[in-house]
Short mmCIF file of C-alpha atoms and ligand atoms in Angstrom, two decimals:
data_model
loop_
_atom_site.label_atom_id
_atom_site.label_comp_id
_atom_site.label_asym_id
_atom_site.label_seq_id
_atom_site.Cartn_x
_atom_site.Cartn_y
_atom_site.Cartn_z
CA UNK A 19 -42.28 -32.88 -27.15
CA UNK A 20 -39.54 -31.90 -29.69
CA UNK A 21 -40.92 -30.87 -33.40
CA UNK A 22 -37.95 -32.09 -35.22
CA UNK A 23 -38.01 -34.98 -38.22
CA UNK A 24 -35.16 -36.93 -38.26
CA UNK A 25 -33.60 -38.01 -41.88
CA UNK A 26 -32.95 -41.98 -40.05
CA UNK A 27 -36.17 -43.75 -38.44
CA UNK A 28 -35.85 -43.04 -34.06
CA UNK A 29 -36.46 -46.53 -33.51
CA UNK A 30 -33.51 -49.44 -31.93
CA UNK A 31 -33.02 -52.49 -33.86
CA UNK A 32 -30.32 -55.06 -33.41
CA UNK A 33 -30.10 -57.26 -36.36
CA UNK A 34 -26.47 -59.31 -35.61
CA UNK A 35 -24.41 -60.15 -32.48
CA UNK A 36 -22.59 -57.16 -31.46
CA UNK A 37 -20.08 -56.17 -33.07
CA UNK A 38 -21.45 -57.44 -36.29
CA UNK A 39 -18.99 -59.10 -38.62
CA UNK A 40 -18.42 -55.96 -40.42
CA UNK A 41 -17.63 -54.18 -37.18
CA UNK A 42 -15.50 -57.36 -36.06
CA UNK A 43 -13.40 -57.17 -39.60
CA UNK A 44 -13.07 -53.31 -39.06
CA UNK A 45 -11.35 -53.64 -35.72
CA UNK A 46 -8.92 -56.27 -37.15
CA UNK A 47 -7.65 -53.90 -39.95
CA UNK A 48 -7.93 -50.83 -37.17
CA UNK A 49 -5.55 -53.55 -34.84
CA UNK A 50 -2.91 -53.39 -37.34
CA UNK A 51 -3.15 -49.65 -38.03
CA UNK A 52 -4.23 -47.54 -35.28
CA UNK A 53 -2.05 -47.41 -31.64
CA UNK A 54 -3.10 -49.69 -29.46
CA UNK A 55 -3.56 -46.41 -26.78
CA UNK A 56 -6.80 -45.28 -28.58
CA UNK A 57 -9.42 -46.83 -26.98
CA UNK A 58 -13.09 -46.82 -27.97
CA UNK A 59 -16.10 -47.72 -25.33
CA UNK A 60 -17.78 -50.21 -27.51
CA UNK A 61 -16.47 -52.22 -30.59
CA UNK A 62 -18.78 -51.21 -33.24
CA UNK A 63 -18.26 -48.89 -35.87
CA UNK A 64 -20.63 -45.80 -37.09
CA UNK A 65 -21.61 -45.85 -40.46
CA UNK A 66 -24.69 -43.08 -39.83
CA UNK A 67 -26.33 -40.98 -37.22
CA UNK A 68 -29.04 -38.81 -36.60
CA UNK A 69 -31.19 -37.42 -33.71
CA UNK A 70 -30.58 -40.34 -31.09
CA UNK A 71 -29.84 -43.14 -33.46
CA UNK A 72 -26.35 -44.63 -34.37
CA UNK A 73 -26.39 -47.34 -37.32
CA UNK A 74 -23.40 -49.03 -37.62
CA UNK A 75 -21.87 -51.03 -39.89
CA UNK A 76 -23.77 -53.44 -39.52
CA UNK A 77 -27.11 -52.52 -40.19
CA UNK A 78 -27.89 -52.23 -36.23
CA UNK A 79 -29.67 -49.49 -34.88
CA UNK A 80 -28.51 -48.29 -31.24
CA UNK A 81 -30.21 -45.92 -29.13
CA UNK A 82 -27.43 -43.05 -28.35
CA UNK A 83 -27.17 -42.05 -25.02
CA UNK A 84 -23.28 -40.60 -24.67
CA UNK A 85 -23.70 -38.13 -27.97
CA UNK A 86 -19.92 -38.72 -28.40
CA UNK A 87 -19.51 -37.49 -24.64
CA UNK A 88 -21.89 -34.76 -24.78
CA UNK A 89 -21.20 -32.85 -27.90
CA UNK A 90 -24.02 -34.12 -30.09
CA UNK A 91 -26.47 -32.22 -28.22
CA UNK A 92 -28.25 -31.34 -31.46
CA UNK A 93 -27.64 -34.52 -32.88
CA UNK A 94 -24.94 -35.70 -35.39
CA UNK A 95 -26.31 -34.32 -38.40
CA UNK A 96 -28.70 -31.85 -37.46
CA UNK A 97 -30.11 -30.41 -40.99
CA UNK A 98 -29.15 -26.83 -40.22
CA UNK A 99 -25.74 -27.62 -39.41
CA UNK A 100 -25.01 -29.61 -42.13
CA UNK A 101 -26.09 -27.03 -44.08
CA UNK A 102 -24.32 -24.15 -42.53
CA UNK A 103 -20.87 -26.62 -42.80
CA UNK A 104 -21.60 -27.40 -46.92
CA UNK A 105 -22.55 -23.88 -47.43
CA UNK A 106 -19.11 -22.37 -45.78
CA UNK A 107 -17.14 -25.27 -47.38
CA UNK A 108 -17.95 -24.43 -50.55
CA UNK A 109 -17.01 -21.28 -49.99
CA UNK A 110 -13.37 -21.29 -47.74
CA UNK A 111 -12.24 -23.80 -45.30
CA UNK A 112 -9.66 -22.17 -44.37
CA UNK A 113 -7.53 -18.93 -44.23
CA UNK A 114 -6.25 -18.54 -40.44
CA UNK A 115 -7.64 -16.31 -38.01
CA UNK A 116 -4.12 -15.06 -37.94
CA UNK A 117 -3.33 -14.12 -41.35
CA UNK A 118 -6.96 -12.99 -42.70
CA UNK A 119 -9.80 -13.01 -40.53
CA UNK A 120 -13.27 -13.55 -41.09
CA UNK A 121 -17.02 -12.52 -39.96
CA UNK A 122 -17.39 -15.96 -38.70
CA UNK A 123 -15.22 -16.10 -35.68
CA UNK A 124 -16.46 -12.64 -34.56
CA UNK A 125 -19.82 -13.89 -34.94
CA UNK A 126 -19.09 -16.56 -32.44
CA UNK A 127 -17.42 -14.37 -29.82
CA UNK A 128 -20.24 -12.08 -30.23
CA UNK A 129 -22.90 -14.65 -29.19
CA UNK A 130 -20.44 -16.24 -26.48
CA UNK A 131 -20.27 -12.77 -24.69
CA UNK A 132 -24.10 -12.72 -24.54
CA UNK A 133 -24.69 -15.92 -23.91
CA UNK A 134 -22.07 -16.82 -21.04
CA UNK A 135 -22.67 -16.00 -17.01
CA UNK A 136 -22.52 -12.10 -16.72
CA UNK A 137 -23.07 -8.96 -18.60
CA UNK A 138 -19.54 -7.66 -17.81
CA UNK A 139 -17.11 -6.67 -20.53
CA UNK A 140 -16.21 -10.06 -22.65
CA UNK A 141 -13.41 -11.21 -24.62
CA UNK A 142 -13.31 -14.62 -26.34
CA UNK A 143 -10.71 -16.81 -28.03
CA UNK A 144 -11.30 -20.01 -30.31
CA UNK A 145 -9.19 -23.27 -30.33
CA UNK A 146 -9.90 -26.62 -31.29
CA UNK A 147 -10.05 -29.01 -28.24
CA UNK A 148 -11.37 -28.70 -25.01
CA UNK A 149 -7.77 -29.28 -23.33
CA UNK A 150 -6.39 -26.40 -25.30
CA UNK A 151 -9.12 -23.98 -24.56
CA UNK A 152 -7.86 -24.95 -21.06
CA UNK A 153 -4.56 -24.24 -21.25
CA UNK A 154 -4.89 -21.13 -22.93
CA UNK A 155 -7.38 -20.25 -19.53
CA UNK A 156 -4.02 -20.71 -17.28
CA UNK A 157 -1.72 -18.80 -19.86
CA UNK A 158 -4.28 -16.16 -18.93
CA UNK A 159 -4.69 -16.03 -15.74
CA UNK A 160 -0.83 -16.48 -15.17
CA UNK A 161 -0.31 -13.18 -17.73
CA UNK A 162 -3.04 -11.50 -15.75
CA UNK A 163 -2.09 -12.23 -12.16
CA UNK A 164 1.84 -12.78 -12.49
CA UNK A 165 0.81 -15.46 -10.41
CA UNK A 166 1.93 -18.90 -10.80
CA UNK A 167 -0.09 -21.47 -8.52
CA UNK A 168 -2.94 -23.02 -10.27
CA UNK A 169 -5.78 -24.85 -8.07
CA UNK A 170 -7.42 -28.06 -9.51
CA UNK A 171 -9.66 -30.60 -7.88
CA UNK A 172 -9.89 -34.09 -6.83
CA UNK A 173 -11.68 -36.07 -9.49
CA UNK A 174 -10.74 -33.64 -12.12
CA UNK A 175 -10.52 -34.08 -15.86
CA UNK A 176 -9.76 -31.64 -17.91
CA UNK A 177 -7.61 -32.76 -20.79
CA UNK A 178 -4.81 -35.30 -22.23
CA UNK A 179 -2.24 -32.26 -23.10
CA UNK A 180 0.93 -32.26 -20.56
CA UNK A 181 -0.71 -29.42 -18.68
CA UNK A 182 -3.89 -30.75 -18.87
CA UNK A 183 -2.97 -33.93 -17.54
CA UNK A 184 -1.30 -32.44 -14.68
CA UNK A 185 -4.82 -30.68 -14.06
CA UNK A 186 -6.51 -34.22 -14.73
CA UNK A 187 -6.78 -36.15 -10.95
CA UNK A 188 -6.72 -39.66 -12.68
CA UNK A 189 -3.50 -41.76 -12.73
CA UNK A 190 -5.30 -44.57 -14.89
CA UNK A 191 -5.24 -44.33 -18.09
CA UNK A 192 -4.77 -40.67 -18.57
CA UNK A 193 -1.48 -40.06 -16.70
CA UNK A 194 0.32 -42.79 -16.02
CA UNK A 195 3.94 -43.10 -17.39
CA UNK A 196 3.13 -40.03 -19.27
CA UNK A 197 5.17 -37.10 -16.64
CA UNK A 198 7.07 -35.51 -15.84
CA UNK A 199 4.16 -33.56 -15.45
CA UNK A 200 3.44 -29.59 -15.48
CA UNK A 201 4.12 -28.03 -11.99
CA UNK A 202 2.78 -25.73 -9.85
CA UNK A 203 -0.07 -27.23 -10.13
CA UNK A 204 -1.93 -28.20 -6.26
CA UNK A 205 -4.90 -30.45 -6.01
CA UNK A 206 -7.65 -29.73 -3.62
CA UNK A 207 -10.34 -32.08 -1.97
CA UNK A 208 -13.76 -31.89 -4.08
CA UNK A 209 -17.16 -31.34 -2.58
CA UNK A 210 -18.75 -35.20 -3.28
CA UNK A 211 -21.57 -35.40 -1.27
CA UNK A 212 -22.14 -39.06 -1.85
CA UNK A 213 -18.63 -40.23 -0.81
CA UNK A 214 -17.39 -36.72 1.98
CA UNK A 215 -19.87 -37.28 5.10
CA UNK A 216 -22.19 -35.03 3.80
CA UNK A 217 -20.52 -31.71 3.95
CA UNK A 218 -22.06 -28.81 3.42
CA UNK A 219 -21.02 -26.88 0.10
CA UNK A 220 -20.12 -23.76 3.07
CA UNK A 221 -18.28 -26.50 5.00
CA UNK A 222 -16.17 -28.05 2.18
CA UNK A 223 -15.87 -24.94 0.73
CA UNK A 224 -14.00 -23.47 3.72
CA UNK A 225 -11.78 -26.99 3.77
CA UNK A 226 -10.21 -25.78 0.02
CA UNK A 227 -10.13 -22.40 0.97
CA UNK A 228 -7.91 -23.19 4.51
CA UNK A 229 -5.70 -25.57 2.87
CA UNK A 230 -4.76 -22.90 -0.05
CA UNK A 231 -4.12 -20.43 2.67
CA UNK A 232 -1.65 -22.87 4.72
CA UNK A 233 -0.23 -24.58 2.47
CA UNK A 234 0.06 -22.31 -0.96
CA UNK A 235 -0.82 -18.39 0.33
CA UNK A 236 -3.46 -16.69 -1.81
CA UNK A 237 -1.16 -14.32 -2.96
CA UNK A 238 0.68 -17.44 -4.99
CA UNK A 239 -2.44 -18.68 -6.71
CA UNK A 240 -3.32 -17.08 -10.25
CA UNK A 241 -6.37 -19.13 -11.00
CA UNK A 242 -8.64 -21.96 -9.44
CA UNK A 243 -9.71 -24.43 -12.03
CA UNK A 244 -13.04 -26.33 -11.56
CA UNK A 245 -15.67 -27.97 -13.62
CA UNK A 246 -19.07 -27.27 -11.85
CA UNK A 247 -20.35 -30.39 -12.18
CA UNK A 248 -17.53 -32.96 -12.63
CA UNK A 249 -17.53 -35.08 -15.60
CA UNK A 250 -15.25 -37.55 -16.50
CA UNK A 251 -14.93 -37.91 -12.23
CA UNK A 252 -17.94 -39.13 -12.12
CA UNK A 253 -20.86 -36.62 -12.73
CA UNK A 254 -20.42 -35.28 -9.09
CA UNK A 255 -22.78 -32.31 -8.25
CA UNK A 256 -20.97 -30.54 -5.78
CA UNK A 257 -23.08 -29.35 -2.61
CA UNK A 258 -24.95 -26.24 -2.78
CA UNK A 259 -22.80 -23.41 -1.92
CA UNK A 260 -19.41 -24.80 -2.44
CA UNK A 261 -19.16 -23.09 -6.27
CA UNK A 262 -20.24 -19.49 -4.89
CA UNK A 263 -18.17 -19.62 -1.69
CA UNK A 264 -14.88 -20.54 -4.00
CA UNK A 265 -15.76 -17.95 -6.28
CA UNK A 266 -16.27 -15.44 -3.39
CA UNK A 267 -12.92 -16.23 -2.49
CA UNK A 268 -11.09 -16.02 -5.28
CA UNK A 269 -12.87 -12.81 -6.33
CA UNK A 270 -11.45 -10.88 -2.65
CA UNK A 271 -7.83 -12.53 -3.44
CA UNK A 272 -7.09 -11.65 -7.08
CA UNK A 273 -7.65 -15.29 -8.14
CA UNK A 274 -9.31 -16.28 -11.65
CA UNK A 275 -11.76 -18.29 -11.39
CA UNK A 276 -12.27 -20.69 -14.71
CA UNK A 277 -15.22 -22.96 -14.75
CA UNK A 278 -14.01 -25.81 -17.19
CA UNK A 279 -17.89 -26.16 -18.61
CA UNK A 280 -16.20 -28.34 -21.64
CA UNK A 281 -18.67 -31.12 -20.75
CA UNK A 282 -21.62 -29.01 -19.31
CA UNK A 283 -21.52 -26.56 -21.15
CA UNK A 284 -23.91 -25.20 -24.13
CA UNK A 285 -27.50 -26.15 -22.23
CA UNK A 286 -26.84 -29.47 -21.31
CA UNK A 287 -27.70 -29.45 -17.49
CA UNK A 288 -30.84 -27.46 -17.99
CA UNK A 289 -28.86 -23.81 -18.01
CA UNK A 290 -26.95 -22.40 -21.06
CA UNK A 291 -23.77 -22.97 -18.44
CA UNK A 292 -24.10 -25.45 -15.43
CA UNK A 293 -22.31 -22.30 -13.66
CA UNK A 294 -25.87 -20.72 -13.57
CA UNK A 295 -27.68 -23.12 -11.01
CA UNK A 296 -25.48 -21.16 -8.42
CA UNK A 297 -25.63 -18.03 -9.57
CA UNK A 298 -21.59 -18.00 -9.92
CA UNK A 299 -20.34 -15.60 -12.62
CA UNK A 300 -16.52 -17.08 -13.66
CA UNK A 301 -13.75 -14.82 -14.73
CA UNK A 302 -13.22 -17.54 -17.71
CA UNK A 303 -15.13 -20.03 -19.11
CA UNK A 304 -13.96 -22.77 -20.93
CA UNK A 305 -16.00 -24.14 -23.11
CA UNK A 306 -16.21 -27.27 -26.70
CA UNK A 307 -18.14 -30.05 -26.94
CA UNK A 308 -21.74 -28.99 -27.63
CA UNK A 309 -20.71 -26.00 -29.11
CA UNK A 310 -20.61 -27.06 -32.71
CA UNK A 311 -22.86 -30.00 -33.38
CA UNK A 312 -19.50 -32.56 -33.77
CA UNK A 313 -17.32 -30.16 -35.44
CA UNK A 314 -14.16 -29.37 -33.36
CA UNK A 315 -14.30 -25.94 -31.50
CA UNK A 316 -13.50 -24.64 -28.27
CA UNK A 317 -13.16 -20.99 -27.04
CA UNK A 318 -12.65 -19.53 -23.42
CA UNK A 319 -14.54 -15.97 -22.47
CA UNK A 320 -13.88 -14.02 -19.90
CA UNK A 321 -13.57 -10.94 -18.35
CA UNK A 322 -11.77 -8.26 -20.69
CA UNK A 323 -9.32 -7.20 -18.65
CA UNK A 324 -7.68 -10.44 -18.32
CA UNK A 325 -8.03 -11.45 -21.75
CA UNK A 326 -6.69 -8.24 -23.40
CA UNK A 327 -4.00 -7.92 -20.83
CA UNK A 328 -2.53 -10.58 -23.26
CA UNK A 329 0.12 -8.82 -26.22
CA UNK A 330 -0.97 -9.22 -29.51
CA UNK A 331 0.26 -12.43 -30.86
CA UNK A 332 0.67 -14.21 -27.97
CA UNK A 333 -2.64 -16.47 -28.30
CA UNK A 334 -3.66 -18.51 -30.83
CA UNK A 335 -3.07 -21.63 -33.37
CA UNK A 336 -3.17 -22.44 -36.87
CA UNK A 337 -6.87 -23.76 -36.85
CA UNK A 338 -8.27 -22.20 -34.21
CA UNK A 339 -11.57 -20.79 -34.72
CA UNK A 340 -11.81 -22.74 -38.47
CA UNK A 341 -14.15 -21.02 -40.46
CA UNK A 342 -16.53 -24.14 -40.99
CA UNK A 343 -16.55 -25.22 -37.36
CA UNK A 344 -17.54 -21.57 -36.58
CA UNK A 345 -20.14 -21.72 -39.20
CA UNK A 346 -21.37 -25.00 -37.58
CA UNK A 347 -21.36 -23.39 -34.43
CA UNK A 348 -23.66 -20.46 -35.48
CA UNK A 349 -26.01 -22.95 -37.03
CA UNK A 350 -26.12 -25.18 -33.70
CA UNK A 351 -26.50 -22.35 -31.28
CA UNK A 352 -29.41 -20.87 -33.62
CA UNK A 353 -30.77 -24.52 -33.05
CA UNK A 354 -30.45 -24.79 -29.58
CA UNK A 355 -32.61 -21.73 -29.58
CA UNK A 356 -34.98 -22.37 -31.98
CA UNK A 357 -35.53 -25.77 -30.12
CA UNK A 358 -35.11 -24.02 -26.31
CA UNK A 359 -33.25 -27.06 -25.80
CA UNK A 360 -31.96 -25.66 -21.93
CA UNK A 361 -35.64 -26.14 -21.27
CA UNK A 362 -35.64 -29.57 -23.19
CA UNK A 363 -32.83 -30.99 -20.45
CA UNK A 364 -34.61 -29.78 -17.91
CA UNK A 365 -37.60 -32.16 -19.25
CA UNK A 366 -34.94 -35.11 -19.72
CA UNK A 367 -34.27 -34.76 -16.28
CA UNK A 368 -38.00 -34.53 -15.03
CA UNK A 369 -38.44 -37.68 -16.64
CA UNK A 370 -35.50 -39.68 -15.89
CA UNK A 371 -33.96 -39.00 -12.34
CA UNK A 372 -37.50 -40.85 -10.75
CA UNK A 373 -37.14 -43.47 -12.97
CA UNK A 374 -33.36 -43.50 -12.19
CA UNK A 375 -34.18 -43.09 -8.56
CA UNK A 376 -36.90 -45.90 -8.81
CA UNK A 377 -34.70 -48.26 -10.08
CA UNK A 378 -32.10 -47.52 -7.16
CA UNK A 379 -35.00 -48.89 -4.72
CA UNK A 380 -35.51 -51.65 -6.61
CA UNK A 381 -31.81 -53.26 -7.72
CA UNK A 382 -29.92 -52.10 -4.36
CA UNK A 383 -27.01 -51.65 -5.95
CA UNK A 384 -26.98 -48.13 -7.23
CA UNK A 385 -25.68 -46.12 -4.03
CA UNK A 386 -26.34 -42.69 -5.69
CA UNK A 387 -28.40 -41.05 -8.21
CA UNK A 388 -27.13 -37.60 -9.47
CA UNK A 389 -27.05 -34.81 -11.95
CA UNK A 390 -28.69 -32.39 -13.80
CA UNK A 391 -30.63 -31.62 -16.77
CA UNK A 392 -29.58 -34.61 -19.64
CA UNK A 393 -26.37 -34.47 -17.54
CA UNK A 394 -27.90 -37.98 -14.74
CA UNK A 395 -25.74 -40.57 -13.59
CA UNK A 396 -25.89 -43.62 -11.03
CA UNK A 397 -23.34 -45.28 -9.35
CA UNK A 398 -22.96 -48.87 -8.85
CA UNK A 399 -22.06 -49.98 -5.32
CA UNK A 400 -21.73 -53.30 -3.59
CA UNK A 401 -25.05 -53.68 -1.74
CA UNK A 402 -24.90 -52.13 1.74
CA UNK A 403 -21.87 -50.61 1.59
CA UNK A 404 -20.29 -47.80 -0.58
CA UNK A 405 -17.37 -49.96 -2.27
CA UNK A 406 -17.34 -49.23 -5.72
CA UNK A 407 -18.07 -51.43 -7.92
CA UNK A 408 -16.53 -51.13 -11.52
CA UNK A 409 -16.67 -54.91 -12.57
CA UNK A 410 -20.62 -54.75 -11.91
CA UNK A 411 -20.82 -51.23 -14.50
CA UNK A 412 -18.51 -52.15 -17.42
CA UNK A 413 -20.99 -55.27 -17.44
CA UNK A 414 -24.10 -53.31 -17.16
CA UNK A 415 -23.10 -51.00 -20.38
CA UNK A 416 -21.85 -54.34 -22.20
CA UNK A 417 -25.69 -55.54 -21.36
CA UNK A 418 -27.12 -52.80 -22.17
CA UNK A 419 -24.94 -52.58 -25.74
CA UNK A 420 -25.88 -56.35 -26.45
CA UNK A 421 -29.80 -55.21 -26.70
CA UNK A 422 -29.04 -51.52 -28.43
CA UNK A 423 -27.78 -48.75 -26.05
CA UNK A 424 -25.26 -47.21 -25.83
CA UNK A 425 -23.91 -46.02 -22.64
CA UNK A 426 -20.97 -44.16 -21.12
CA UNK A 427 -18.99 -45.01 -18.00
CA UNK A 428 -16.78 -42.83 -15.91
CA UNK A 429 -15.72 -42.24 -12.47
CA UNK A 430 -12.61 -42.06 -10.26
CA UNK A 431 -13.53 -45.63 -9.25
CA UNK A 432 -15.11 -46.56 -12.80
CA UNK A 433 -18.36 -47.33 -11.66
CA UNK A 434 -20.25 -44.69 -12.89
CA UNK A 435 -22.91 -44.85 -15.46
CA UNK A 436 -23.60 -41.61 -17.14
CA UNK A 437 -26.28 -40.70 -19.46
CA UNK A 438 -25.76 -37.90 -22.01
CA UNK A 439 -28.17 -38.32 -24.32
CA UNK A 440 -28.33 -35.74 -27.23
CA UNK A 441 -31.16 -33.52 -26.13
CA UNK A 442 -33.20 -33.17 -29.24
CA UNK A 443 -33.87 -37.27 -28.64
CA UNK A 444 -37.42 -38.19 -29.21
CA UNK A 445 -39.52 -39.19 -26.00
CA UNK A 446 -40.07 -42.60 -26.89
CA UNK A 447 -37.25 -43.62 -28.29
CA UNK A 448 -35.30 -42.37 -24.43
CA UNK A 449 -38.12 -44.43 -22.98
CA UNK A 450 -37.17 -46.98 -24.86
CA UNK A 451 -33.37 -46.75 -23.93
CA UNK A 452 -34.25 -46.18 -20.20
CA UNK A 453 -35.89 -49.45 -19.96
CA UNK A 454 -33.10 -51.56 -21.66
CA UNK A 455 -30.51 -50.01 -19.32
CA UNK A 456 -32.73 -51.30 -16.46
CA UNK A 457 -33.71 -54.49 -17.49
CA UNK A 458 -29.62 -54.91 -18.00
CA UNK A 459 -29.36 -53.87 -14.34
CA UNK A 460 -31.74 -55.99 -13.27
CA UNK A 461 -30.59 -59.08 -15.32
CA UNK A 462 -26.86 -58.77 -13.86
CA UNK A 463 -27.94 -58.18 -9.84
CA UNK A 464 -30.79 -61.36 -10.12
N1 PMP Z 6 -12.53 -30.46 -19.68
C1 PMP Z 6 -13.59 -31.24 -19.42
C2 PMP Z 6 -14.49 -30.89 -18.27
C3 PMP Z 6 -13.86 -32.36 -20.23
O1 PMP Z 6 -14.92 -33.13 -19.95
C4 PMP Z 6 -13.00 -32.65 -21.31
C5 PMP Z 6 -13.24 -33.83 -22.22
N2 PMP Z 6 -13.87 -34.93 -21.68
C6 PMP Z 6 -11.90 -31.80 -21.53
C7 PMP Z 6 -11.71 -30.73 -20.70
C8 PMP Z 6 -10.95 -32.05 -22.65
O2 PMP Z 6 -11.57 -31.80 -23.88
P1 PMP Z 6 -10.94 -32.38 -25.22
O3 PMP Z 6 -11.09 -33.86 -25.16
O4 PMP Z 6 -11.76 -31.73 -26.30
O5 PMP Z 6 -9.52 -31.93 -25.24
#
């Protein structure tokens, strides 16, 4: 049990159709304003949140369980970060890292050295987005190496930037029309145990590592890029070895290894970084999302000598590292502390993968139940066969909206349901959300 209060009462209640008519009027004026490319995953609009309650406009109460794709980990207006944000507003927003720098980005690359894989030497940078703390990784590694060839996966996401997207494996809707795209940049099968014939992390390990060596040459490649658990792809775990054995690789051939943990990062799948299940120790990690409690930050830390084989001058960005995001940031990593809330996914999992994995016997369409810590998906199959089925998934999260959850989707195929619920969420109230998300399965496979 968590011993937090929460300012809004942890308890769903759906009190219109949704979207209410103030949500429905809200997306008429955002229709003739905002670009028809933003999209949003459901059509009603916040007006409060808290712990793992979103009230929108409405008056309806929905049960969270996306956290604005895993960033709210200490929910979206944990006291102590709102406080740390007022307290450094009121004093300076902003001066620029660049032109006068402050205690509060030091701070933060103090507690990323200690708290990322290793006790090597650490550097750290600070951006805004998860895509730039990425590209910023490959600037790098590129510096470092004077290497060229970057490695990315199948199923990959790891940003909307042009680099990024040439990094990201999806055509539709993040790359298409959108090239030409970044080059030198060489995508590599994944380890998907659900969906590769079951191969061993050793075995699809040594697939990547063949194919760099006869079609690339190790001596080309300045980094290998790889989220260790896959997010937007799909939440796929990769089998147990495959992370080390890359990283053994690319350690004996002068190849950075940067786990993207953007999305898994910052105790999420039961670790501080998902990187620690396997033991692997990355040259950089990039990290955003739960870092701040909702403000925007990102960083990447790694090794020194890459990072400092940079010149002076050549890294950074007008509001990188922002002085209240970085108080925010201190404030939400004190929290996830304070609350041991590595230890807290681990209990979300305990208690949701059997009921995830009982529901899988029962509804016969979920073909695989995966993840870790508050990080659990399923995917939605055909019955009897693995076909994908996406139609089936974007119904399942419209159910489950209609009677006060929110859930995510994802997936190469888009028939993924992923739960990301912030982890200081009260035990009842996931119970709660668990059961809806069932009974919507269950109404739609009858
Ligand atoms: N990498 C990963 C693994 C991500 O999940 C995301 C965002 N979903 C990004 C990078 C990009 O982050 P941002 O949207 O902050 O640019």
């Amino acid at each position: 049990m968590l011993d937090t209060a929460h300012r809004l009462a942890q308890r769903r209640n759906v009190i219109t159709s949704l979207p209410g008519p103030r949500s429905a009027a809200l997306a008429a004026r955002r229709k003739a304003a905002v670009a028809a490319g933003v999209g949003s995953s459901v059509p009603v609009y916040a007006a409060d949140a808290d712990g793992g309650i979103i009230v929108d406009v409405d008056g309806n109460s929905l049960i969270d369980l996306g956290s604005g794709i895993a960033v709210t980990s200490v929910g979206a207006a944990h006291p102590a970060v709102v406080a740390a944000i007022a307290d450094q507003a009121a004093r300076f927003t902003h001066t620029c890292f660049m032109v006068t720098p402050y205690e509060g980005y030091v701070q933060v690359a103090e507690e990323l050295a200690a708290l990322t894989p290793g006790d090597h030497e650490k550097r750290t940078v600070l951006f805004n987005s998860g895509a730039e703390a990425v590209e910023n990784a490959i600037k790098v590694a590129r510096l470092a190496t004077g290497k060229s060839a970057i490695v990315a996966f199948d199923h990959a996401y790891h940003g909307r930037t042009n680099l990024t997207m040439a990094l990201t494996a999806k055509f539709m809707p993040y790359k298409a029309n959108f090239g030409p795209f970044a080059p030198e940049i060489h995508r590599m099968p994944m380890s998907y145990p659900y969906r590769d014939g079951g191969l061993s992390g050793a075995e699809a390990a040594k697939r990547v590592i063949s194919r760099i060596e006869v079609q690339l040459g190790a001596d080309a490649v300045a980094a290998l890029v790889i989220e260790p658990i896959q997010g937007e792809g799909g939440f796929i775990v990769p089998a147990p070895g495959f992370l080390p054995a890359l990283a053994d690789w690319a350690a004996r051939n002068n190849v950075v290894f940067i786990a993207d943990e953007v999305q898994t990062g910052f105790a999420r799948t039961g670790a501080w970084f998902a990187s620690q299940h396997e033991g692997v120790v990355p040259d950089i990690v990039t990290m955003a999302k739960g870092i701040a409690g909702g403000m925007p930050l990102a960083a990447i830390t790694g090794r020194a000598d890459l990072l400092d084989a940079v010149h002076p001058g050549g890294l950074g960005g007008t509001y990188g590292g922002n002085p209240v995001a970085c108080a925010a940031a201190l404030a939400t990593l004190a929290t996830m502390r304070e609350l041991n809330l590595p230890a807290r996914a681990r209990a979300i999992e305990a208690a949701v993968l059997p009921r995830l994995r009982a529901l899988a016997e029962e509804v016969g369409v979920i073909g695989d139940v995966r993840g870790r810590g508050a990080m659990l998906a399923i995917e939605i199959v055909r019955p009897g066969t693995g076909e994908p089925d996406p139609v089936l998934t974007k119904a399942v999260a419209a159910e489950a909206l209609s009677r006060g959850v929110l859930v995510l989707t994802c997936g190469t195929y888009g028939n993924v349901i992923r739960l990301l619920p912030p982890l200081v969420i009260e035990d009842d109230l996931l119970d709660d959300g668990l059961g809806v998300l069932a009974d919507a399965l269950r109404a739609l496979t009858r």
